[in-house]
Tab-separated table of C-alpha atoms and ligand atoms in Angstrom:
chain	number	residue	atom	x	y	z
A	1	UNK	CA	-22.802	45.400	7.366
A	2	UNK	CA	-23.410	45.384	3.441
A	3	UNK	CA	-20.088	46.364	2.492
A	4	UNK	CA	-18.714	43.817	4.300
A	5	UNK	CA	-21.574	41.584	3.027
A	6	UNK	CA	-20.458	42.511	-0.910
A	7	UNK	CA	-16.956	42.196	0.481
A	8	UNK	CA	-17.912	38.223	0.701
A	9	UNK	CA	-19.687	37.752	-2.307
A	10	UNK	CA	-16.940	39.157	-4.127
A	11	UNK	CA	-14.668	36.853	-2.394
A	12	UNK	CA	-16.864	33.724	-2.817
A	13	UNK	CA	-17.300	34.764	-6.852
A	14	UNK	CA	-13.591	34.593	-7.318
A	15	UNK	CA	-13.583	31.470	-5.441
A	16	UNK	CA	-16.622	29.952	-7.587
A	17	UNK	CA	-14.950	30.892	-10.944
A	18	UNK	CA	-11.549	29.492	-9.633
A	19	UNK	CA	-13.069	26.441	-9.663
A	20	UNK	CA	-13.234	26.656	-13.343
A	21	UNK	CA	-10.276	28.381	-14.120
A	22	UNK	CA	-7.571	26.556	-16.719
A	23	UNK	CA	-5.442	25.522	-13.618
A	24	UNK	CA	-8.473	23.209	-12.281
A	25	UNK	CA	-9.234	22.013	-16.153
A	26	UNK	CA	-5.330	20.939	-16.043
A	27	UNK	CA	-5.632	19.052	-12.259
A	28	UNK	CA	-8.554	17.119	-13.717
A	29	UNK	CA	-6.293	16.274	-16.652
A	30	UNK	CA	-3.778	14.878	-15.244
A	31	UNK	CA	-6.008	12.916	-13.127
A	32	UNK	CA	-7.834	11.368	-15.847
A	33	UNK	CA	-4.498	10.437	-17.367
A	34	UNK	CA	-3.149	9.128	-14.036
A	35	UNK	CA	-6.288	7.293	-13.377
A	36	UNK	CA	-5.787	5.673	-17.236
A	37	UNK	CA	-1.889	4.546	-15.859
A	38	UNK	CA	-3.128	3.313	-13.355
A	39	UNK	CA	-5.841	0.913	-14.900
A	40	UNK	CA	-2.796	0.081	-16.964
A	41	UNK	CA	-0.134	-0.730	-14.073
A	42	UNK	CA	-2.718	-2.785	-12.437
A	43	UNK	CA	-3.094	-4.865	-16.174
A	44	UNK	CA	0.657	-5.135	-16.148
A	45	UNK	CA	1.100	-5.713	-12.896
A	46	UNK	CA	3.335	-2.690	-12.375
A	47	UNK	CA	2.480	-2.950	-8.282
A	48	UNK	CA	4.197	-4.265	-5.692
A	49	UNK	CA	4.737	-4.730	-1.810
A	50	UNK	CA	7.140	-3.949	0.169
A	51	UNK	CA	7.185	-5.591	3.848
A	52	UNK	CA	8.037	-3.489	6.804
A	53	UNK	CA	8.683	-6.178	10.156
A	54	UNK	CA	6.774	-5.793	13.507
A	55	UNK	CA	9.042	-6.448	16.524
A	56	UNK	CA	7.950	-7.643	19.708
A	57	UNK	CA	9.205	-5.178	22.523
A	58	UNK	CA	9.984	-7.743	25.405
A	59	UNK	CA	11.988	-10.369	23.041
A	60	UNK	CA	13.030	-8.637	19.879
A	61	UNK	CA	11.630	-11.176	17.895
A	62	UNK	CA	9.279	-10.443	14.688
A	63	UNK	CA	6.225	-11.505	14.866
A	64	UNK	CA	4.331	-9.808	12.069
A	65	UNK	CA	4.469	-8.371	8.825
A	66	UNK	CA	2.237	-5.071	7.409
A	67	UNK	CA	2.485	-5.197	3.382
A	68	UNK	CA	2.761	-1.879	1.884
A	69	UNK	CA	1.830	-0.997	-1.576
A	70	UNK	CA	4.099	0.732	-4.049
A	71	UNK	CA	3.530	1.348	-7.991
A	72	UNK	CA	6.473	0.673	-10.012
A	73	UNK	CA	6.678	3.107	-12.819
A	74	UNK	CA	8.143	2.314	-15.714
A	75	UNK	CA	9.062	6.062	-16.516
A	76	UNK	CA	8.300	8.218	-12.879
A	77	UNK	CA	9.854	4.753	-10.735
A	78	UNK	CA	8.922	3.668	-7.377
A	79	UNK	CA	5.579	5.621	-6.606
A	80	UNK	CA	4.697	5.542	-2.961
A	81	UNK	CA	0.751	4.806	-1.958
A	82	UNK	CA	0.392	8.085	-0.405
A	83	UNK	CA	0.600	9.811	-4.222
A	84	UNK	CA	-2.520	6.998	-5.763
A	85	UNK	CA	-4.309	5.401	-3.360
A	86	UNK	CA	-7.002	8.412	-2.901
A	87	UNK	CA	-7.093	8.111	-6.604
A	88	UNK	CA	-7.690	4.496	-6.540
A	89	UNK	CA	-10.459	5.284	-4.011
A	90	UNK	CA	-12.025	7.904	-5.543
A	91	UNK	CA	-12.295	6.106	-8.703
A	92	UNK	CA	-13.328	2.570	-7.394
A	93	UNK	CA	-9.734	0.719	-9.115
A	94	UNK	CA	-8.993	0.485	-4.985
A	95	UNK	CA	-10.825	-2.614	-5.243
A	96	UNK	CA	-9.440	-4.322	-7.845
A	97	UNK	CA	-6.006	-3.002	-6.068
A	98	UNK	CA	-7.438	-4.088	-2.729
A	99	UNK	CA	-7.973	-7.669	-3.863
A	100	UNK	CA	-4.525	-8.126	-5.684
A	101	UNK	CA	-2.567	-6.702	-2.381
A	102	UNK	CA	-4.636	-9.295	-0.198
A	103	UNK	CA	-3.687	-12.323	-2.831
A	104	UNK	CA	-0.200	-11.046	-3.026
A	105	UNK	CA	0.486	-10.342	1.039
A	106	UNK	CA	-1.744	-13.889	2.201
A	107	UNK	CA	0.417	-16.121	-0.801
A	108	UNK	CA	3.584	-14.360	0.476
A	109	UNK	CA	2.820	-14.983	3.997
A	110	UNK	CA	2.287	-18.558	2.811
A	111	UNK	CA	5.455	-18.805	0.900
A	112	UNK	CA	7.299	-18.029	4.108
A	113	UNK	CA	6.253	-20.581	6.321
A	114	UNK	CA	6.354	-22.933	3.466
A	115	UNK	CA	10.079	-22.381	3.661
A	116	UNK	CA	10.056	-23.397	7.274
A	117	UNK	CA	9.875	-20.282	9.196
A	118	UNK	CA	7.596	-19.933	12.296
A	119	UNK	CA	4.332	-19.038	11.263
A	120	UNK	CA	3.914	-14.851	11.443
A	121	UNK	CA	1.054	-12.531	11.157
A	122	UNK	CA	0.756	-10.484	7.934
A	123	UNK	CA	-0.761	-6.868	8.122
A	124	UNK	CA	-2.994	-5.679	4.905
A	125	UNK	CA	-4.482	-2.389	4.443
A	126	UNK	CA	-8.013	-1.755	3.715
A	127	UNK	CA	-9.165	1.115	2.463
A	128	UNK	CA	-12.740	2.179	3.359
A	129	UNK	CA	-14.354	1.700	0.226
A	130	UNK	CA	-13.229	-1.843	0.237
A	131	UNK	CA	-14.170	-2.120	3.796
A	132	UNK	CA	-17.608	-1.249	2.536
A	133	UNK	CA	-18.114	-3.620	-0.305
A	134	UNK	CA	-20.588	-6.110	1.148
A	135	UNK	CA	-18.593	-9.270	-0.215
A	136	UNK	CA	-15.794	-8.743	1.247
A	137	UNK	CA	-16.255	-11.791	3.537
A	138	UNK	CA	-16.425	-13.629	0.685
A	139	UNK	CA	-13.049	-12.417	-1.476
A	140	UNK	CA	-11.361	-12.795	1.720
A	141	UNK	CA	-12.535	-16.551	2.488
A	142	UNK	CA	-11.553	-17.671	-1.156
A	143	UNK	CA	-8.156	-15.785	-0.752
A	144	UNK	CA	-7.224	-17.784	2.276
A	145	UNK	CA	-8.453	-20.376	0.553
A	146	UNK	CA	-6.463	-20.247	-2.664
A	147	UNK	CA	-3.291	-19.495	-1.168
A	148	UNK	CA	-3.734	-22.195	1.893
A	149	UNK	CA	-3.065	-19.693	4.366
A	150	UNK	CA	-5.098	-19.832	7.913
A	151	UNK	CA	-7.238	-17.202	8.716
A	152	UNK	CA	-5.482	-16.534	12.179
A	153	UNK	CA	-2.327	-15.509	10.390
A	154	UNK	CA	-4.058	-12.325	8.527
A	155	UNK	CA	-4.718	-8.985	9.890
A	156	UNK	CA	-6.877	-6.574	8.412
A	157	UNK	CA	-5.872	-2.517	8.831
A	158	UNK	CA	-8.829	-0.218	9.055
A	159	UNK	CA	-8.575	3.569	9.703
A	160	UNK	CA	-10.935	5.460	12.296
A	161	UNK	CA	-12.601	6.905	8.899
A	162	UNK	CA	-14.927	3.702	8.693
A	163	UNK	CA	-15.707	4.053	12.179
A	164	UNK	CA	-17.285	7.521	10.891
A	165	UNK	CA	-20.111	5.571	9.031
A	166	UNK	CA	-22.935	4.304	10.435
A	167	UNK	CA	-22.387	1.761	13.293
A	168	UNK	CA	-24.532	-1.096	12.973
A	169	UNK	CA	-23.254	-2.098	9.226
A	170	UNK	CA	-19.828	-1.264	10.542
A	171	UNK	CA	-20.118	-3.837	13.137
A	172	UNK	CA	-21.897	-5.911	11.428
A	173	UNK	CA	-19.149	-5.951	8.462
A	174	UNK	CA	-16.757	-6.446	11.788
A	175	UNK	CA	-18.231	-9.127	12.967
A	176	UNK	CA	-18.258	-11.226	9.566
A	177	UNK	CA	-14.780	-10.600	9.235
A	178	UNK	CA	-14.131	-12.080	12.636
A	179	UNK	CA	-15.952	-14.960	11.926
A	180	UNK	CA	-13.640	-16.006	9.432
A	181	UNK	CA	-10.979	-16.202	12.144
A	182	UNK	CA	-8.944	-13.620	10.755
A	183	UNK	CA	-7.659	-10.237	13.474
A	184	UNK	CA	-8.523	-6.708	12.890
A	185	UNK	CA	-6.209	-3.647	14.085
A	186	UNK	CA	-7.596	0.005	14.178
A	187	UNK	CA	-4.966	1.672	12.015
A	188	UNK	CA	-3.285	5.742	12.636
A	189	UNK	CA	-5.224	5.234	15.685
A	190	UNK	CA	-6.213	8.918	17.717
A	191	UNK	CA	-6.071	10.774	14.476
A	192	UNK	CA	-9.717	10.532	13.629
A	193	UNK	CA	-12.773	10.877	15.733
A	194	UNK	CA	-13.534	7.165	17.237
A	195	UNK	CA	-15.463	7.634	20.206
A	196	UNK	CA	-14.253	4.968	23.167
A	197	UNK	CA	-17.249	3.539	23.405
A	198	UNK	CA	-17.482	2.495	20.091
A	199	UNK	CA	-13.855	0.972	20.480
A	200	UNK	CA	-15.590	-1.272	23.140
A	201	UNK	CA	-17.617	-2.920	20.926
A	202	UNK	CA	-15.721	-3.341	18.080
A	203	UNK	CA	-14.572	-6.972	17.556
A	204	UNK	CA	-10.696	-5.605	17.496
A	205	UNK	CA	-7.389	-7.189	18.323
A	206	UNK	CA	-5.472	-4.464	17.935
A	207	UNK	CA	-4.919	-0.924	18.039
A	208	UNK	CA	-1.432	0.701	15.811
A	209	UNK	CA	-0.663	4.284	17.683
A	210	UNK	CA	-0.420	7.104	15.037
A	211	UNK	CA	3.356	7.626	14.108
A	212	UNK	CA	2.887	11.284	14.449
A	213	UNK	CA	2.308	10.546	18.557
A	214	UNK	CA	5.178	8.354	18.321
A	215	UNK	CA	7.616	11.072	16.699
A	216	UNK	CA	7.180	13.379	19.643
A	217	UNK	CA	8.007	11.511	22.572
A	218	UNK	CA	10.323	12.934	24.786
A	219	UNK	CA	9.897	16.296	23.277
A	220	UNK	CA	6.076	17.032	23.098
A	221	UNK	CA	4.705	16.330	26.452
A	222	UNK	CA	1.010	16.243	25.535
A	223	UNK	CA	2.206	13.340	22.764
A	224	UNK	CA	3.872	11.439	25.330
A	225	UNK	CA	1.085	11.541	27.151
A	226	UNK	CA	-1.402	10.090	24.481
A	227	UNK	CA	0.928	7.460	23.943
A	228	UNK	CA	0.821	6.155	27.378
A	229	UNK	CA	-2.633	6.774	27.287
A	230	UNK	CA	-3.150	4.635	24.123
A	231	UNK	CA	-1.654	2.178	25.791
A	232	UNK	CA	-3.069	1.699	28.737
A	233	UNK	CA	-6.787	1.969	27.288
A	234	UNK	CA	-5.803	-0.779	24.449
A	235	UNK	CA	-4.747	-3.035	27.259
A	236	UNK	CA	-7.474	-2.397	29.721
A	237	UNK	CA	-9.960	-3.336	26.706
A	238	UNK	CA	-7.776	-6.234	26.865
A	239	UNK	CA	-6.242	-5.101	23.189
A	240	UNK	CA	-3.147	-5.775	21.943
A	241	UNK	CA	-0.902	-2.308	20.542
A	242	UNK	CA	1.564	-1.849	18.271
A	243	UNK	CA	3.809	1.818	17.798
A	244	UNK	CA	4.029	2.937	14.491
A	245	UNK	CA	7.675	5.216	13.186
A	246	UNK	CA	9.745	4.154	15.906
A	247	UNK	CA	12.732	5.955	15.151
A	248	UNK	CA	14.959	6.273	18.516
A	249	UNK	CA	16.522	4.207	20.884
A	250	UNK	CA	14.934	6.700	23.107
A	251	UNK	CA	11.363	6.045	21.569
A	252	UNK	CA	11.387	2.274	22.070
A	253	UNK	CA	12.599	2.886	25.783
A	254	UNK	CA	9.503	4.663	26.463
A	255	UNK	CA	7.250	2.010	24.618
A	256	UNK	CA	9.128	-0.537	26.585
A	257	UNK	CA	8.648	1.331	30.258
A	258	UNK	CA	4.983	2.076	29.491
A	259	UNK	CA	4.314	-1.960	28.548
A	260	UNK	CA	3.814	-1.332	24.509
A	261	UNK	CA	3.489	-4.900	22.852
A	262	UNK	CA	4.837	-4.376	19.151
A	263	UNK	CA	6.439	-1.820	17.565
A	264	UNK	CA	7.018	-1.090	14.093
A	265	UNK	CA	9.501	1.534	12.068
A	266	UNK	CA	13.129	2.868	10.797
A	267	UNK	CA	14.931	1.986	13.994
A	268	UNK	CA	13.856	-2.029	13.360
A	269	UNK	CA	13.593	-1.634	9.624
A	270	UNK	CA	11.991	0.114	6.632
A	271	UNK	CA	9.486	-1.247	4.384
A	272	UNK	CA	11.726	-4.144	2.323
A	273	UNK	CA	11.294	-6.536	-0.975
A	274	UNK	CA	10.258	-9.639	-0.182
A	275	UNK	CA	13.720	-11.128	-0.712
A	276	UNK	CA	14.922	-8.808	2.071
A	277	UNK	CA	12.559	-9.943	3.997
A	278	UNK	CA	13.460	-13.994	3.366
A	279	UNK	CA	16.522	-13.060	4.694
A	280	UNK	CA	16.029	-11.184	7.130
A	281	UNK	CA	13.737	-13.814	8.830
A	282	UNK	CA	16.288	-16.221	8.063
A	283	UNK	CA	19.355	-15.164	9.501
A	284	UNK	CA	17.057	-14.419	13.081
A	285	UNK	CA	15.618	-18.048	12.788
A	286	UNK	CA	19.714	-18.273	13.065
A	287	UNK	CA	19.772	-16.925	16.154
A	288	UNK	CA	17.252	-17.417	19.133
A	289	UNK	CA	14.482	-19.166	16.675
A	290	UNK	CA	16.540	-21.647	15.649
A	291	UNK	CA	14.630	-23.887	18.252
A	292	UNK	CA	11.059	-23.280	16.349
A	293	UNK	CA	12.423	-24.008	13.269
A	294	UNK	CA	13.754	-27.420	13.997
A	295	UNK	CA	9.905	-27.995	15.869
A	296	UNK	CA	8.392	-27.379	12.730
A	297	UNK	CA	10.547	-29.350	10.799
A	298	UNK	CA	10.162	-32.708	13.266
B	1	C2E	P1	0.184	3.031	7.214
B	1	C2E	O1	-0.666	1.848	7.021
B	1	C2E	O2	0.034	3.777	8.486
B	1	C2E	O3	1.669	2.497	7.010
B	1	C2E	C1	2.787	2.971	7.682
B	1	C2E	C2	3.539	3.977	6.856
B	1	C2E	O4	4.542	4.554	7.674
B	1	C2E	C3	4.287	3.378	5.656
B	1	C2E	O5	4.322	4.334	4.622
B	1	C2E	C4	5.683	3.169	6.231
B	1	C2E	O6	6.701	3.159	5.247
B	1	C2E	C5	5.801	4.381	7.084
B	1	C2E	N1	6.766	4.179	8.171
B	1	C2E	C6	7.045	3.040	8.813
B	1	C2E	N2	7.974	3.223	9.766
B	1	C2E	C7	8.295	4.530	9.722
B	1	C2E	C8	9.219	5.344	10.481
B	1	C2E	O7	9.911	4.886	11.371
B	1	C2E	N3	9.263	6.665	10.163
B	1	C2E	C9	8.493	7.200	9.183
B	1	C2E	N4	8.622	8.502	8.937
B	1	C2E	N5	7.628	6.461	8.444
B	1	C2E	C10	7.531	5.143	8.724
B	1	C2E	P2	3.918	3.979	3.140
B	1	C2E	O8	4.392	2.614	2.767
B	1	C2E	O9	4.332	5.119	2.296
B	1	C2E	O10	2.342	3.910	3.224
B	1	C2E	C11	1.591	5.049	3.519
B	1	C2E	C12	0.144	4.724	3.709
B	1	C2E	O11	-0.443	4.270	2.494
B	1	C2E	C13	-0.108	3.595	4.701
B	1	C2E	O12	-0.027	4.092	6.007
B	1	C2E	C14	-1.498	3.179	4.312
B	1	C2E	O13	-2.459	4.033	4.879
B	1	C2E	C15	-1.484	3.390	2.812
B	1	C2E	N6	-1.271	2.088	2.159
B	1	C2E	C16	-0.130	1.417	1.933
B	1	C2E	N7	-0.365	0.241	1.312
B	1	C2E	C17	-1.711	0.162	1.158
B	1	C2E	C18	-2.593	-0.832	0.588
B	1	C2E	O14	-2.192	-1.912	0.136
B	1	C2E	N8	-3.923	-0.532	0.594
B	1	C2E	C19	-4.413	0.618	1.132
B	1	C2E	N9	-5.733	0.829	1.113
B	1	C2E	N10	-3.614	1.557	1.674
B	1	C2E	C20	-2.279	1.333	1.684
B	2	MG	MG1	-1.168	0.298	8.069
B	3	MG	MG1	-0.550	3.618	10.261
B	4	MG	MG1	-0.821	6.274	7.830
């Protein structure tokens, strides 16, 4: 009825002028000047990765590596992605960021088997606006290429959100990644909208379960039952999968019982420095690796 009808518009006017109001004026403020510290940090080289280990379920070994950005403030201190990657994305620096992670992670990865550990796989993030810039191809090729790592030791993170564009360039994007002989994992995967029958066609490797799914095993049963869905469908499409935020003992025992390849979180490890890492990697090439070490040494 009109009343309810002026009701609305009433509503909707205060909602149009706070759109304007002082408090918005001050949010785009401090965006600008975050967006200006940022262009800085990335001049001064203020970022820098952290390394969280992937474990393989049936041995305990690790076999790969995701890199995860932080921003290292000089005032505010460690800065975690979550709080300026949207910016970055919104504002295009992603790309610039993008490119320096990639360089960073593959000459990292590098350094590590250059020190005579067996050869792992290193994770990098992509966001979807540097998913969509049509040369990536190209920056990654010359990245391998400058750092001397092989292709087959990189793995490139996309969310379900790039999934959301249109299909053909998607794939096509996919596909030229492929070619390069580096592996692609769906990333927070069954927290967008993928349909399964895009999954089929994707050129994949591997699919990372959402960590919220992961939290709630045991004690949600509709989680536990995506997770055991998840990973049956990843390995009937012949896909590897990896758990993100394992936390328990009790966690990984499920992951374990249901056949889950690789998980990743606090119970193995949190994100680390890279000298953390070195030694890590070192003192289990100590233990049960010891025998790949001295191959690749001979
Ligand atoms: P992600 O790619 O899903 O990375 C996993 C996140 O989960 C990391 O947060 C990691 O610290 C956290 N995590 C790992 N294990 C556990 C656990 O057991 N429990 C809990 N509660 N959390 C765990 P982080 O480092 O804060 O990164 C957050 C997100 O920021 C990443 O989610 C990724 O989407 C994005 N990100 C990080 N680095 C980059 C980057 O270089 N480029 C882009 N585009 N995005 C990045
Ligand atoms: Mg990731
Ligand atoms: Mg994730
Ligand atoms: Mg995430």
């Amino acid at each position: 009825n009109a009343d309810t009808a002026l009701h609305r518009a009433k509503e909707l006017g205060r909602n149009n002028y706070q759109f304007y109001s002082p408090d918005m004026n001050a949010k785009t403020m401090r965006q600008l000047g975050m967006e200006a510290e940022l262009r800085k940090a990335i001049e001064r080289n203020d970022l820098c990765l952290h390394y969280q280990p992937q474990f393989e379920i049936e041995t305990g070994q690790v076999v790969g590596i995701e890199a995860l950005v932080r921003w290292n403030h000089p005032e505010r201190g460690m800065i975690p992605p979550e709080d300026f990657i949207s910016l970055a994305e919104e504002t295009g620096l992603i790309v610039s960021i993008g490119n320096w992670v990639l360089s960073r992670a593959c000459a990292q990865n590098r350094a590590l088997q250059d020190a005579g550990l067996s050869p792992l796989r290193m994770a990098v993030n992509l966001s979807p606006r540097q998913f969509n810039q049509r040369d990536l191809p190209e920056q990654v090729a010359k990245i391998l290429r400058v750092t001397g790592l092989e292709p087959c030791w990189l793995e490139l993170e996309i969310t379900e959100s790039i999934i959301m564009q249109d299909l053909e360039t998607t794939i096509d994007q996919m596909v030229r990644l492929m070619e390069l002989g580096v592996r692609i994992s769906i990333d927070d995967f069954g927290t967008g909208y993928s349909s399964l029958s895009y999954l089929k066609r994707f050129p994949i490797q591997t699919l990372k379960i959402d960590r919220s799914f992961v939290r709630d095993i045991g004690s949600d049963s509709d989680d536990t039952a995506i997770v055991a869905a998840v990973i049956a469908l990843a390995h009937n499409l012949k896909l590897e999968v990896v758990a993100e935020g394992v936390e328990t003992q009790d966690q990984l025992n499920f992951l374990k019982s249901r056949g889950c390849d690789l998980a990743q979180g606090f119970l193995f490890s949190r994100p680390i420095s890279a000298e953390a890492l070195l030694e890590l990697l070192l003192s289990q090439a100590a233990g049960p690796a010891l025998k790949n070490r001295t191959r690749l040494a001979n």
